[in-house]
Every structure is written in C-alpha cells, then in structure tokens.
PDB file of C-alpha atoms in Angstrom:
ATOM      1  CA  ALA P  28      29.218   3.694 -64.102  1.00 66.00           C
ATOM      2  CA  MET P  29      30.436   1.768 -60.837  1.00 67.00           C
ATOM      3  CA  PRO P  30      30.076  -2.043 -60.251  1.00 71.00           C
ATOM      4  CA  PRO P  31      28.328  -3.071 -57.502  1.00 70.00           C
ATOM      5  CA  PRO P  32      29.497  -4.055 -54.145  1.00 69.00           C
ATOM      6  CA  ALA P  33      30.787  -6.940 -53.797  1.00 67.00           C
ATOM      7  CA  PRO P  34      28.675  -9.048 -50.747  1.00 65.00           C
ATOM      8  CA  PRO P  35      29.985  -9.414 -47.219  1.00 64.00           C
ATOM      9  CA  THR P  36      32.533 -11.988 -46.173  1.00 64.00           C
ATOM     10  CA  THR P  37      31.567 -14.175 -43.615  1.00 59.00           C
ATOM     11  CA  THR P  38      33.757 -15.925 -41.732  1.00 60.00           C
ATOM     12  CA  VAL P  39      32.937 -18.646 -39.722  1.00 55.00           C
ATOM     13  CA  THR P  40      35.038 -19.956 -36.412  1.00 58.00           C
ATOM     14  CA  THR P  41      34.073 -23.296 -34.133  1.00 59.00           C
ATOM     15  CA  ALA P  42      36.027 -23.325 -31.220  1.00 59.00           C
ATOM     16  CA  SER P  43      36.551 -27.152 -29.862  1.00 65.00           C
ATOM     17  CA  VAL P  44      33.858 -27.879 -26.830  1.00 59.00           C
ATOM     18  CA  PRO P  45      34.894 -30.195 -24.600  1.00 57.00           C
ATOM     19  CA  PRO P  46      33.155 -33.216 -24.312  1.00 60.00           C
ATOM     20  CA  PRO P  47      30.315 -32.955 -21.059  1.00 57.00           C
ATOM     21  CA  GLU P  48      32.421 -35.269 -18.484  1.00 59.00           C
ATOM     22  CA  GLU P  49      35.756 -33.449 -19.629  1.00 56.00           C
ATOM     23  CA  ARG P  50      33.618 -29.598 -18.628  1.00 50.00           C
ATOM     24  CA  GLU P  51      33.820 -28.599 -15.208  1.00 57.00           C
ATOM     25  CA  GLN P  52      30.935 -28.953 -13.387  1.00 60.00           C
ATOM     26  CA  ASP P  53      29.436 -25.646 -12.133  1.00 58.00           C
ATOM     27  CA  ASP P  54      29.991 -25.437  -8.785  1.00 61.00           C
ATOM     28  CA  PRO P  55      26.696 -24.217  -6.682  1.00 61.00           C
ATOM     29  CA  SER P  56      29.307 -22.527  -3.958  1.00 64.00           C
ATOM     30  CA  SER P  57      31.093 -20.609  -5.761  1.00 65.00           C
ATOM     31  CA  PRO P  58      29.500 -17.296  -7.270  1.00 71.00           C
ATOM     32  CA  GLY P  59      28.781 -15.324  -9.487  1.00 81.00           C
ATOM     33  CA  THR P  60      28.106 -18.092 -12.355  1.00 88.00           C
ATOM     34  CA  VAL P  61      25.666 -17.492 -15.722  1.00 91.00           C
ATOM     35  CA  LYS P  62      23.064 -19.541 -13.770  1.00 90.00           C
ATOM     36  CA  ASP P  63      23.045 -17.554 -10.452  1.00 90.00           C
ATOM     37  CA  SER P  64      23.046 -14.228 -12.786  1.00 92.00           C
ATOM     38  CA  TYR P  65      20.239 -15.321 -14.246  1.00 93.00           C
ATOM     39  CA  GLN P  66      18.727 -16.512 -11.511  1.00 93.00           C
ATOM     40  CA  PHE P  67      18.773 -13.181  -9.215  1.00 93.00           C
ATOM     41  CA  VAL P  68      17.734 -11.580 -12.062  1.00 95.00           C
ATOM     42  CA  LEU P  69      14.432 -13.232 -12.935  1.00 96.00           C
ATOM     43  CA  SER P  70      13.787 -13.272  -9.704  1.00 95.00           C
ATOM     44  CA  ASN P  71      14.056  -9.898  -8.821  1.00 95.00           C
ATOM     45  CA  PHE P  72      11.968  -9.051 -12.578  1.00 95.00           C
ATOM     46  CA  ILE P  73       9.046 -11.515 -10.378  1.00 94.00           C
ATOM     47  CA  GLU P  74       9.619 -10.101  -7.702  1.00 93.00           C
ATOM     48  CA  MET P  75       8.729  -5.719  -8.935  1.00 93.00           C
ATOM     49  CA  ASN P  76       5.808  -7.541 -10.971  1.00 92.00           C
ATOM     50  CA  LYS P  77       3.645  -8.240  -7.913  1.00 92.00           C
ATOM     51  CA  LEU P  78       4.419  -5.164  -6.197  1.00 89.00           C
ATOM     52  CA  TRP P  79       3.677  -3.206  -9.419  1.00 88.00           C
ATOM     53  CA  VAL P  80       0.599  -5.131  -9.696  1.00 87.00           C
ATOM     54  CA  ARG P  81       0.103  -4.630  -5.953  1.00 86.00           C
ATOM     55  CA  ILE P  82       0.765  -1.026  -6.270  1.00 81.00           C
ATOM     56  CA  GLN P  83      -2.323  -0.998  -9.477  1.00 80.00           C
ATOM     57  CA  HIS P  84      -4.831  -2.889  -7.469  1.00 78.00           C
ATOM     58  CA  MET P  85      -4.428  -0.042  -4.239  1.00 76.00           C
ATOM     59  CA  PRO P  86      -7.519   0.551  -2.502  1.00 74.00           C
ATOM     60  CA  GLY P  87      -8.600   4.699  -3.178  1.00 67.00           C
ATOM     61  CA  ASP P  88      -9.891   6.603  -5.541  1.00 63.00           C
ATOM     62  CA  SER P  89      -7.783   6.350  -8.484  1.00 62.00           C
ATOM     63  CA  LYS P  90      -9.105   9.215  -9.853  1.00 69.00           C
ATOM     64  CA  THR P  91      -7.586  11.500  -6.719  1.00 80.00           C
ATOM     65  CA  ARG P  92      -4.832  13.318  -6.764  1.00 82.00           C
ATOM     66  CA  GLU P  93      -4.183  12.308  -3.057  1.00 82.00           C
ATOM     67  CA  THR P  94      -4.180   8.515  -4.092  1.00 79.00           C
ATOM     68  CA  LYS P  95      -2.553   9.858  -7.292  1.00 80.00           C
ATOM     69  CA  ARG P  96       0.886  11.166  -5.704  1.00 85.00           C
ATOM     70  CA  LYS P  97       0.599   8.523  -2.840  1.00 83.00           C
ATOM     71  CA  ARG P  98       0.550   6.423  -5.723  1.00 79.00           C
ATOM     72  CA  GLU P  99       3.405   7.896  -7.781  1.00 85.00           C
ATOM     73  CA  ARG P 100       5.635   8.768  -4.530  1.00 87.00           C
ATOM     74  CA  GLU P 101       5.899   4.499  -3.330  1.00 83.00           C
ATOM     75  CA  ARG P 102       6.446   3.830  -7.234  1.00 83.00           C
ATOM     76  CA  ASN P 103       9.626   6.319  -6.859  1.00 86.00           C
ATOM     77  CA  GLU P 104      10.699   4.614  -3.387  1.00 84.00           C
ATOM     78  CA  LEU P 105      10.735   0.829  -5.483  1.00 82.00           C
ATOM     79  CA  ARG P 106      12.414   2.319  -8.477  1.00 82.00           C
ATOM     80  CA  MET P 107      15.455   3.962  -5.551  1.00 78.00           C
ATOM     81  CA  ARG P 108      15.495  -0.024  -4.283  1.00 73.00           C
ATOM     82  CA  GLY P 109      16.614  -1.232  -7.336  1.00 60.00           C
TER      83      GLY P 109
END
C-alpha cells in the first residue's frame, strides 16, 4: 500500500506596507485608479438595473407577440451599448 500523500505546504509572505502617512494619496485628478474603476462599474450597474426595470414595466400587454418583440429589441439595444 502507498503512504498517504503529504499535505500541501503553504508559504505565507507578508509585504512591508508603509504607514499611512508615507503612502501615496490617491490623486483624484489622476486617471485609472482602482477607486475610479469601482465607481464606474458600480454606477453602470445601477443605471443598467434602472433601465431593465423600466423595460419590464412598460405599458402594453406583456403577453402579445408585438410587445415581446419590442422589449427584446430594446434589451438587445441596451446590450449593444454596454
């Protein structure tokens, strides 16, 4: 019989992090920060949800083919913009 495999070894490395007063402050005028990216994605997500809710509550009988086709066209248009 073969011996059981050894458990995997993990190495924990810690990077030296400078104290807060020595760290570079996020310059709001500099483009491309993680915070900017986060805000951009979050605002787009919020707007996308608002649009989808608006489309779901459009007037018209939701059971007719014409209304379904119109909603699908508008959804596809929103997908193309994003």
